[in-house]
Amino acid sequence: MYKILKKRNLTENAAEYVVHAPLAAKRCMPGQFVILIVEEGGERIPLTIADYDRERGTITLLVQAAGYSTARLAQKKEGDFIKDFLGPLGNATDLTEFRSVLLAAGGIGSAVVLPQAKYLKQNTSVLTDVVLGGRNASFLTYEEELRTFSDRLFVVTDDGSKGEKGFVTDVIKRLVDGGKKYDAVFAVGPMPMMRAVAELTRKYGIKTIVSMNTIMVDGTGMCGGCRLTVGGEIKHACVDGPEFDGHLVNFEEAMNRAAFYRETEKEHLCRLQNEKKE
Amino acid sequence: MPGMINRQEMPEQPPEIRKHNFEEVALGFDDQTAKIEAERCLNCKNAKCIAGCPVGTNIPLFIDLIKKGRTAEAFREIKKNNRLPGICGRVCPQEEQCEKLCVRNNPKAGGAVSIGALERYAADFAAKNLENGLENDEKFAAFGGDCVKNIGKNKNFLYSDGDSTKNIAQKAETDGKISLADENEKNSVKKRTFKAAVAGAGPAGLTVAGELAANGISVTVFEAFHKAGGVLVYGIPEFRLPKALVQSEIDALKRLGVKIETNVVIGKTLLLEDLSSEFDAVFIGTGAGLPVFLNIAGENLNGVYSANEFLTRVNLMKAYEPDAKTPVFVGKNVAVVGAGNVAMDAARTALRLGANVTVVYRRGREEMPARREEIRHAEEEGINFMFLTAPVEITGGNGRVSGMKCIKMILDAPDERGRRKPVPVPDSELMIECDGVIVALGTSPNPIIKNSTDTVKFNPKGTIVVDETFMTSKDGVYAAGDAVTGAATVILAMGNGKAAARAIIERLNKMK
């Protein structure tokens, strides 16, 4: 059992959890993920590590209540326990070889961008610009943290309720067209957002890394459920990723696969809401 | 002459009933049938069957004990060589091993002795009779009852192995009481307790853990999943191997002192190097890895599963239960590609979940690698088979599977290994209407440990290199099971695991 030491609601349906998981915290690096099971009989949910504290033995996760299992997690309070917690999984994202990078976060993708920005700021001299985007102000998370750990932070919302009005890609376009040179872009968010960023940077010829949040079961290279096509080859997000060259990922296929259980998921969520009413 | 009686077959759930449930298909012998079948064993002096057993079970001896009505002792005898008899009695390919070499293995002699069924009978007997209140019978416990259910009373009495068992049994018979303190002393490899780490709680890892713990070594097993058992819990379906049985075998290991740490991936959570520095010996039994796909168009459409994923969702995550939280999509018409045991498991699982199932195989019926028994079960249950047929494309609409385009094959002349290569028949394309495809073509080795260490050598194909004692290129680190052999059987993993455990014990003995 893994104790939730701290919980903080960041948006209406996204909360940050600090979980006591000393083994997973021992060697994890930015870009890696964990798989947790909220309670007996629950699903295995993959979640990217937002932060970690090796001394305290904690891992921080940002979780948006999107389906049944994440909604069950959202019902947990500080001091409650998570049944299973496995990690770190996947490969670390290493941006230290670059001189100047742009990190683009869409929605709770900021949970993946934050540890990257923090690591670069604390351990390297890589110049780091961050673009944080969301549907509206209530979808923005880790704004202050990202401001602290970046050279410049740009905030953008679809409706202009915070920062400038528009999309993440609008900001990237403006920066690059304005003469800013980036060696690499690291884009993390919903798949359509990552695809849009990759399409844009392809035109500029800027290397672009994306983090693929696919459906998974074991997360250790056994089931093949997380497979996606990258450069015409089958890759597994759990052991080959989760980061991939955004210009080579077949996003259309990946988005279709990610939507496979959406109907079932809705049903489960309905049941949970009915339970609550009762 | 007892030889006139034909081989007794195990009763089974009728196909029409079992195809709608996940309960065990084979029901096991009753006492009378077991006795009749045991009588058929000729107790050969030069028992070839033993040579056919990867763990060297003394088959004529345990069958003789069943014959004499001493089934608890029979169980104990099996347990000397085999940590998981209830499992092996069910999933071993006996017809390729012990039973194949049985002198009665021809129709004139009534067919091979049903060794697997008798092994299962002994294991089930032990489990059942302990439940009926025998757990406090120390004499019974001396014959291994403790392995099934906690005897609870005497902490010193854990488990003892090998030759000393006979002494214990005799001692138990003569004075009716057991004190094992002295036996344990003799058996332990050293005054100080050695520590061993095992990566992977599947058949190989559990066997090694049991062997080492029985020899006084402190064992910690690290398992990536949230549950121990490996392929026994995620792969093999409930109707072939009840999960409660697997759990009772694992509980027995725990009572032996084996610690099981779930949610730890070696190569990620802890590195091999961490284990080497903290433990006196390390064993890698991480099993098979990534599923092999067809590499044809449409393979990533929704509705195409690897057998691993499909079976894991259903077996481990219990997706067949109505309120399961892990979803599984089962089409109305499912095509299973491949013809091994895993393909049969996937096909019969999909059938039980309500699908109409067709197995598609590029060779013929004779070439199917699955056990005959599994093929027979599948056929009886109404699985369709399309032989000499190979998929060329999975077609779809709206991102989902709508069919599978195949081509007919013909078998070439046998090559030097006797294997007949299938070649496509020109202009023989055909279309299979299906909304689900399960690909069961085997696995390639898991890359996690390989990618996280330089100290252990791997073959070009990704399996671990070991010497004849199952030691890897790193001193003190051993490996066996699918991680070494590539995808194989439970019993082979156990047999090799056992040999590795012996080598580890020998090594630690030298370190005294």
PDB file of C-alpha atoms in Angstrom, chain B residues 88-287:
ATOM      1  CA  CYS B  88       2.233 -29.364 -13.508  1.00  0.00           C
ATOM      2  CA  GLY B  89      -0.385 -32.108 -13.324  1.00  0.00           C
ATOM      3  CA  ARG B  90      -2.570 -29.729 -15.299  1.00  0.00           C
ATOM      4  CA  VAL B  91      -0.383 -27.838 -17.727  1.00  0.00           C
ATOM      5  CA  CYS B  92       2.615 -30.078 -18.476  1.00  0.00           C
ATOM      6  CA  PRO B  93       2.666 -31.560 -21.988  1.00  0.00           C
ATOM      7  CA  GLN B  94       2.944 -35.067 -20.524  1.00  0.00           C
ATOM      8  CA  GLU B  95       2.264 -36.682 -23.889  1.00  0.00           C
ATOM      9  CA  GLU B  96       5.561 -35.218 -25.099  1.00  0.00           C
ATOM     10  CA  GLN B  97       7.468 -36.072 -21.931  1.00  0.00           C
ATOM     11  CA  CYS B  98       6.903 -38.804 -19.343  1.00  0.00           C
ATOM     12  CA  GLU B  99       3.868 -40.401 -20.998  1.00  0.00           C
ATOM     13  CA  LYS B 100       5.581 -40.499 -24.366  1.00  0.00           C
ATOM     14  CA  LEU B 101       8.279 -42.749 -22.915  1.00  0.00           C
ATOM     15  CA  CYS B 102       5.866 -44.961 -20.947  1.00  0.00           C
ATOM     16  CA  VAL B 103       6.213 -48.613 -22.061  1.00  0.00           C
ATOM     17  CA  ARG B 104       2.430 -48.829 -22.335  1.00  0.00           C
ATOM     18  CA  ASN B 105       2.331 -45.969 -24.797  1.00  0.00           C
ATOM     19  CA  ASN B 106       0.798 -47.976 -27.626  1.00  0.00           C
ATOM     20  CA  PRO B 107      -2.773 -49.082 -28.253  1.00  0.00           C
ATOM     21  CA  LYS B 108      -1.957 -52.752 -27.685  1.00  0.00           C
ATOM     22  CA  ALA B 109      -0.945 -51.986 -24.148  1.00  0.00           C
ATOM     23  CA  GLY B 110      -3.981 -49.810 -23.578  1.00  0.00           C
ATOM     24  CA  GLY B 111      -2.126 -46.508 -23.903  1.00  0.00           C
ATOM     25  CA  ALA B 112       0.382 -44.704 -21.703  1.00  0.00           C
ATOM     26  CA  VAL B 113      -0.307 -44.483 -17.985  1.00  0.00           C
ATOM     27  CA  SER B 114      -2.107 -41.218 -17.261  1.00  0.00           C
ATOM     28  CA  ILE B 115       0.814 -39.822 -15.268  1.00  0.00           C
ATOM     29  CA  GLY B 116      -0.305 -36.210 -15.409  1.00  0.00           C
ATOM     30  CA  ALA B 117      -3.786 -37.046 -14.185  1.00  0.00           C
ATOM     31  CA  LEU B 118      -2.340 -39.071 -11.302  1.00  0.00           C
ATOM     32  CA  GLU B 119       0.010 -36.262 -10.343  1.00  0.00           C
ATOM     33  CA  ARG B 120      -2.926 -33.916 -10.273  1.00  0.00           C
ATOM     34  CA  TYR B 121      -4.929 -36.433  -8.263  1.00  0.00           C
ATOM     35  CA  ALA B 122      -2.241 -36.566  -5.581  1.00  0.00           C
ATOM     36  CA  ALA B 123      -1.962 -32.776  -5.410  1.00  0.00           C
ATOM     37  CA  ASP B 124      -5.719 -32.293  -5.244  1.00  0.00           C
ATOM     38  CA  PHE B 125      -5.963 -34.981  -2.591  1.00  0.00           C
ATOM     39  CA  ALA B 126      -3.441 -33.190  -0.428  1.00  0.00           C
ATOM     40  CA  ALA B 127      -5.201 -29.857  -0.811  1.00  0.00           C
ATOM     41  CA  LYS B 128      -8.649 -31.291  -0.126  1.00  0.00           C
ATOM     42  CA  ASN B 129      -7.743 -33.417   2.854  1.00  0.00           C
ATOM     43  CA  LEU B 130      -5.964 -30.620   4.579  1.00  0.00           C
ATOM     44  CA  GLU B 131      -9.112 -28.597   4.333  1.00  0.00           C
ATOM     45  CA  ASN B 132     -10.921 -31.467   5.994  1.00  0.00           C
ATOM     46  CA  GLY B 133      -9.027 -30.993   9.207  1.00  0.00           C
ATOM     47  CA  LEU B 134      -5.849 -32.910   8.623  1.00  0.00           C
ATOM     48  CA  GLU B 135      -3.751 -29.814   9.093  1.00  0.00           C
ATOM     49  CA  ASN B 136      -2.923 -30.735  12.651  1.00  0.00           C
ATOM     50  CA  ASP B 137      -1.869 -34.207  11.764  1.00  0.00           C
ATOM     51  CA  GLU B 138       1.849 -33.877  12.035  1.00  0.00           C
ATOM     52  CA  LYS B 139       2.467 -37.211  10.492  1.00  0.00           C
ATOM     53  CA  PHE B 140       0.615 -36.098   7.414  1.00  0.00           C
ATOM     54  CA  ALA B 141       2.418 -32.806   7.524  1.00  0.00           C
ATOM     55  CA  ALA B 142       5.688 -34.653   7.410  1.00  0.00           C
ATOM     56  CA  PHE B 143       4.709 -35.886   4.009  1.00  0.00           C
ATOM     57  CA  GLY B 144       4.324 -32.411   2.715  1.00  0.00           C
ATOM     58  CA  GLY B 145       0.892 -31.314   3.821  1.00  0.00           C
ATOM     59  CA  ASP B 146       2.485 -28.118   5.048  1.00  0.00           C
ATOM     60  CA  CYS B 147       3.115 -27.134   1.474  1.00  0.00           C
ATOM     61  CA  VAL B 148      -0.561 -26.805   0.850  1.00  0.00           C
ATOM     62  CA  LYS B 149      -1.889 -25.406   4.042  1.00  0.00           C
ATOM     63  CA  ASN B 150      -0.251 -23.909   7.077  1.00  0.00           C
ATOM     64  CA  ILE B 151       0.098 -26.414   9.846  1.00  0.00           C
ATOM     65  CA  GLY B 152       0.524 -23.432  12.078  1.00  0.00           C
ATOM     66  CA  LYS B 153       1.725 -25.072  15.250  1.00  0.00           C
ATOM     67  CA  ASN B 154       5.415 -25.706  14.992  1.00  0.00           C
ATOM     68  CA  LYS B 155       7.378 -22.783  13.670  1.00  0.00           C
ATOM     69  CA  ASN B 156      10.511 -24.837  13.320  1.00  0.00           C
ATOM     70  CA  PHE B 157       8.751 -27.183  11.044  1.00  0.00           C
ATOM     71  CA  LEU B 158       8.862 -25.549   7.729  1.00  0.00           C
ATOM     72  CA  TYR B 159      10.004 -27.729   4.973  1.00  0.00           C
ATOM     73  CA  SER B 160      12.797 -30.048   4.285  1.00  0.00           C
ATOM     74  CA  ASP B 161      14.057 -31.424   1.087  1.00  0.00           C
ATOM     75  CA  GLY B 162      15.939 -34.199  -0.574  1.00  0.00           C
ATOM     76  CA  ASP B 163      17.200 -37.272   1.192  1.00  0.00           C
ATOM     77  CA  SER B 164      16.488 -36.025   4.634  1.00  0.00           C
ATOM     78  CA  THR B 165      12.778 -36.178   3.856  1.00  0.00           C
ATOM     79  CA  LYS B 166      12.879 -39.919   3.957  1.00  0.00           C
ATOM     80  CA  ASN B 167      14.459 -39.816   7.371  1.00  0.00           C
ATOM     81  CA  ILE B 168      11.842 -37.408   8.593  1.00  0.00           C
ATOM     82  CA  ALA B 169       9.098 -39.562   7.241  1.00  0.00           C
ATOM     83  CA  GLN B 170      10.555 -42.624   8.871  1.00  0.00           C
ATOM     84  CA  LYS B 171      11.111 -40.776  12.071  1.00  0.00           C
ATOM     85  CA  ALA B 172       7.549 -39.579  12.003  1.00  0.00           C
ATOM     86  CA  GLU B 173       6.366 -43.099  11.534  1.00  0.00           C
ATOM     87  CA  THR B 174       8.434 -44.475  14.380  1.00  0.00           C
ATOM     88  CA  ASP B 175       7.977 -41.937  17.087  1.00  0.00           C
ATOM     89  CA  GLY B 176       4.973 -40.074  15.792  1.00  0.00           C
ATOM     90  CA  LYS B 177       6.441 -36.726  16.689  1.00  0.00           C
ATOM     91  CA  ILE B 178       8.704 -34.488  14.756  1.00  0.00           C
ATOM     92  CA  SER B 179      11.337 -32.071  15.801  1.00  0.00           C
ATOM     93  CA  LEU B 180      13.046 -30.680  12.824  1.00  0.00           C
ATOM     94  CA  ALA B 181      15.513 -28.379  14.473  1.00  0.00           C
ATOM     95  CA  ASP B 182      18.390 -30.782  13.905  1.00  0.00           C
ATOM     96  CA  GLU B 183      17.331 -31.546  10.356  1.00  0.00           C
ATOM     97  CA  ASN B 184      17.158 -27.896   9.485  1.00  0.00           C
ATOM     98  CA  GLU B 185      20.593 -27.426  10.938  1.00  0.00           C
ATOM     99  CA  LYS B 186      21.993 -30.143   8.729  1.00  0.00           C
ATOM    100  CA  ASN B 187      20.270 -28.823   5.686  1.00  0.00           C
ATOM    101  CA  SER B 188      21.149 -25.188   6.001  1.00  0.00           C
ATOM    102  CA  VAL B 189      24.057 -24.276   3.787  1.00  0.00           C
ATOM    103  CA  LYS B 190      25.799 -22.212   6.421  1.00  0.00           C
ATOM    104  CA  LYS B 191      25.555 -20.849   9.919  1.00  0.00           C
ATOM    105  CA  ARG B 192      24.891 -17.342   8.663  1.00  0.00           C
ATOM    106  CA  THR B 193      21.863 -17.085   6.432  1.00  0.00           C
ATOM    107  CA  PHE B 194      22.611 -16.441   2.802  1.00  0.00           C
ATOM    108  CA  LYS B 195      20.401 -14.076   0.887  1.00  0.00           C
ATOM    109  CA  ALA B 196      19.176 -14.637  -2.638  1.00  0.00           C
ATOM    110  CA  ALA B 197      17.164 -12.403  -4.939  1.00  0.00           C
ATOM    111  CA  VAL B 198      14.852 -13.734  -7.623  1.00  0.00           C
ATOM    112  CA  ALA B 199      13.623 -11.491 -10.447  1.00  0.00           C
ATOM    113  CA  GLY B 200      10.205 -12.639 -11.650  1.00  0.00           C
ATOM    114  CA  ALA B 201       7.546 -14.644  -9.783  1.00  0.00           C
ATOM    115  CA  GLY B 202       6.660 -17.001 -12.642  1.00  0.00           C
ATOM    116  CA  PRO B 203       7.271 -20.752 -12.885  1.00  0.00           C
ATOM    117  CA  ALA B 204      11.081 -20.459 -13.021  1.00  0.00           C
ATOM    118  CA  GLY B 205      11.368 -17.876 -10.249  1.00  0.00           C
ATOM    119  CA  LEU B 206       8.937 -19.604  -7.904  1.00  0.00           C
ATOM    120  CA  THR B 207      10.716 -22.927  -8.361  1.00  0.00           C
ATOM    121  CA  VAL B 208      14.087 -21.377  -7.593  1.00  0.00           C
ATOM    122  CA  ALA B 209      12.645 -19.532  -4.592  1.00  0.00           C
ATOM    123  CA  GLY B 210      11.192 -22.752  -3.186  1.00  0.00           C
ATOM    124  CA  GLU B 211      14.379 -24.755  -3.663  1.00  0.00           C
ATOM    125  CA  LEU B 212      16.542 -22.087  -2.062  1.00  0.00           C
ATOM    126  CA  ALA B 213      14.207 -21.390   0.848  1.00  0.00           C
ATOM    127  CA  ALA B 214      13.975 -25.126   1.589  1.00  0.00           C
ATOM    128  CA  ASN B 215      17.730 -25.064   1.929  1.00  0.00           C
ATOM    129  CA  GLY B 216      17.780 -22.345   4.508  1.00  0.00           C
ATOM    130  CA  ILE B 217      18.491 -19.477   2.176  1.00  0.00           C
ATOM    131  CA  SER B 218      16.609 -16.236   2.716  1.00  0.00           C
ATOM    132  CA  VAL B 219      14.831 -15.513  -0.563  1.00  0.00           C
ATOM    133  CA  THR B 220      13.213 -12.339  -1.860  1.00  0.00           C
ATOM    134  CA  VAL B 221      11.265 -12.540  -5.112  1.00  0.00           C
ATOM    135  CA  PHE B 222      10.690  -9.324  -7.058  1.00  0.00           C
ATOM    136  CA  GLU B 223       7.625  -9.246  -9.304  1.00  0.00           C
ATOM    137  CA  ALA B 224       6.673  -6.483 -11.729  1.00  0.00           C
ATOM    138  CA  PHE B 225       2.945  -7.166 -11.642  1.00  0.00           C
ATOM    139  CA  HIS B 226       0.754  -6.532  -8.613  1.00  0.00           C
ATOM    140  CA  LYS B 227       0.323 -10.264  -8.232  1.00  0.00           C
ATOM    141  CA  ALA B 228       2.773 -13.179  -8.184  1.00  0.00           C
ATOM    142  CA  GLY B 229       2.490 -16.112 -10.557  1.00  0.00           C
ATOM    143  CA  GLY B 230       3.694 -14.800 -13.906  1.00  0.00           C
ATOM    144  CA  VAL B 231       2.193 -16.630 -16.858  1.00  0.00           C
ATOM    145  CA  LEU B 232       0.294 -18.885 -14.445  1.00  0.00           C
ATOM    146  CA  VAL B 233      -1.897 -15.918 -13.507  1.00  0.00           C
ATOM    147  CA  TYR B 234      -1.813 -13.612 -16.538  1.00  0.00           C
ATOM    148  CA  GLY B 235      -1.580 -16.149 -19.340  1.00  0.00           C
ATOM    149  CA  ILE B 236      -3.109 -19.544 -18.641  1.00  0.00           C
ATOM    150  CA  PRO B 237      -6.890 -19.227 -18.299  1.00  0.00           C
ATOM    151  CA  GLU B 238      -8.915 -20.134 -15.229  1.00  0.00           C
ATOM    152  CA  PHE B 239     -10.629 -23.017 -17.044  1.00  0.00           C
ATOM    153  CA  ARG B 240      -7.280 -24.716 -17.535  1.00  0.00           C
ATOM    154  CA  LEU B 241      -5.572 -23.705 -14.296  1.00  0.00           C
ATOM    155  CA  PRO B 242      -7.675 -22.369 -11.416  1.00  0.00           C
ATOM    156  CA  LYS B 243      -6.106 -19.262  -9.935  1.00  0.00           C
ATOM    157  CA  ALA B 244      -6.954 -20.351  -6.387  1.00  0.00           C
ATOM    158  CA  LEU B 245      -4.637 -23.295  -6.922  1.00  0.00           C
ATOM    159  CA  VAL B 246      -1.811 -21.033  -8.079  1.00  0.00           C
ATOM    160  CA  GLN B 247      -2.411 -18.842  -5.050  1.00  0.00           C
ATOM    161  CA  SER B 248      -2.238 -21.797  -2.668  1.00  0.00           C
ATOM    162  CA  GLU B 249       1.097 -22.844  -4.160  1.00  0.00           C
ATOM    163  CA  ILE B 250       2.384 -19.299  -3.714  1.00  0.00           C
ATOM    164  CA  ASP B 251       1.080 -19.183  -0.148  1.00  0.00           C
ATOM    165  CA  ALA B 252       2.979 -22.391   0.535  1.00  0.00           C
ATOM    166  CA  LEU B 253       6.178 -20.726  -0.646  1.00  0.00           C
ATOM    167  CA  LYS B 254       5.495 -17.777   1.608  1.00  0.00           C
ATOM    168  CA  ARG B 255       5.147 -20.104   4.568  1.00  0.00           C
ATOM    169  CA  LEU B 256       8.497 -21.512   3.616  1.00  0.00           C
ATOM    170  CA  GLY B 257       9.836 -18.027   4.300  1.00  0.00           C
ATOM    171  CA  VAL B 258       9.936 -16.696   0.736  1.00  0.00           C
ATOM    172  CA  LYS B 259       9.327 -12.953   0.630  1.00  0.00           C
ATOM    173  CA  ILE B 260       7.511 -11.674  -2.450  1.00  0.00           C
ATOM    174  CA  GLU B 261       7.855  -8.003  -3.345  1.00  0.00           C
ATOM    175  CA  THR B 262       5.327  -7.056  -6.002  1.00  0.00           C
ATOM    176  CA  ASN B 263       5.464  -3.833  -8.035  1.00  0.00           C
ATOM    177  CA  VAL B 264       9.217  -4.024  -8.591  1.00  0.00           C
ATOM    178  CA  VAL B 265      10.650  -4.223 -12.113  1.00  0.00           C
ATOM    179  CA  ILE B 266      14.270  -5.302 -12.158  1.00  0.00           C
ATOM    180  CA  GLY B 267      16.071  -3.033 -14.582  1.00  0.00           C
ATOM    181  CA  LYS B 268      13.870  -0.074 -13.640  1.00  0.00           C
ATOM    182  CA  THR B 269      12.817   0.062  -9.976  1.00  0.00           C
ATOM    183  CA  LEU B 270      15.964  -1.758  -8.930  1.00  0.00           C
ATOM    184  CA  LEU B 271      18.911  -2.590 -11.144  1.00  0.00           C
ATOM    185  CA  LEU B 272      20.580  -5.953 -11.436  1.00  0.00           C
ATOM    186  CA  GLU B 273      23.596  -4.312  -9.831  1.00  0.00           C
ATOM    187  CA  ASP B 274      21.524  -3.415  -6.757  1.00  0.00           C
ATOM    188  CA  LEU B 275      20.614  -7.053  -6.353  1.00  0.00           C
ATOM    189  CA  SER B 276      24.187  -8.270  -6.899  1.00  0.00           C
ATOM    190  CA  SER B 277      25.500  -5.973  -4.214  1.00  0.00           C
ATOM    191  CA  GLU B 278      22.806  -6.768  -1.668  1.00  0.00           C
ATOM    192  CA  PHE B 279      22.350 -10.490  -2.170  1.00  0.00           C
ATOM    193  CA  ASP B 280      24.713 -13.454  -2.185  1.00  0.00           C
ATOM    194  CA  ALA B 281      23.091 -14.857  -5.319  1.00  0.00           C
ATOM    195  CA  VAL B 282      20.723 -13.527  -7.951  1.00  0.00           C
ATOM    196  CA  PHE B 283      18.373 -15.414 -10.243  1.00  0.00           C
ATOM    197  CA  ILE B 284      16.700 -13.902 -13.312  1.00  0.00           C
ATOM    198  CA  GLY B 285      13.433 -15.507 -14.369  1.00  0.00           C
ATOM    199  CA  THR B 286      11.732 -12.610 -16.069  1.00  0.00           C
ATOM    200  CA  GLY B 287      10.022 -14.673 -18.733  1.00  0.00           C
TER     201      GLY B 287
END
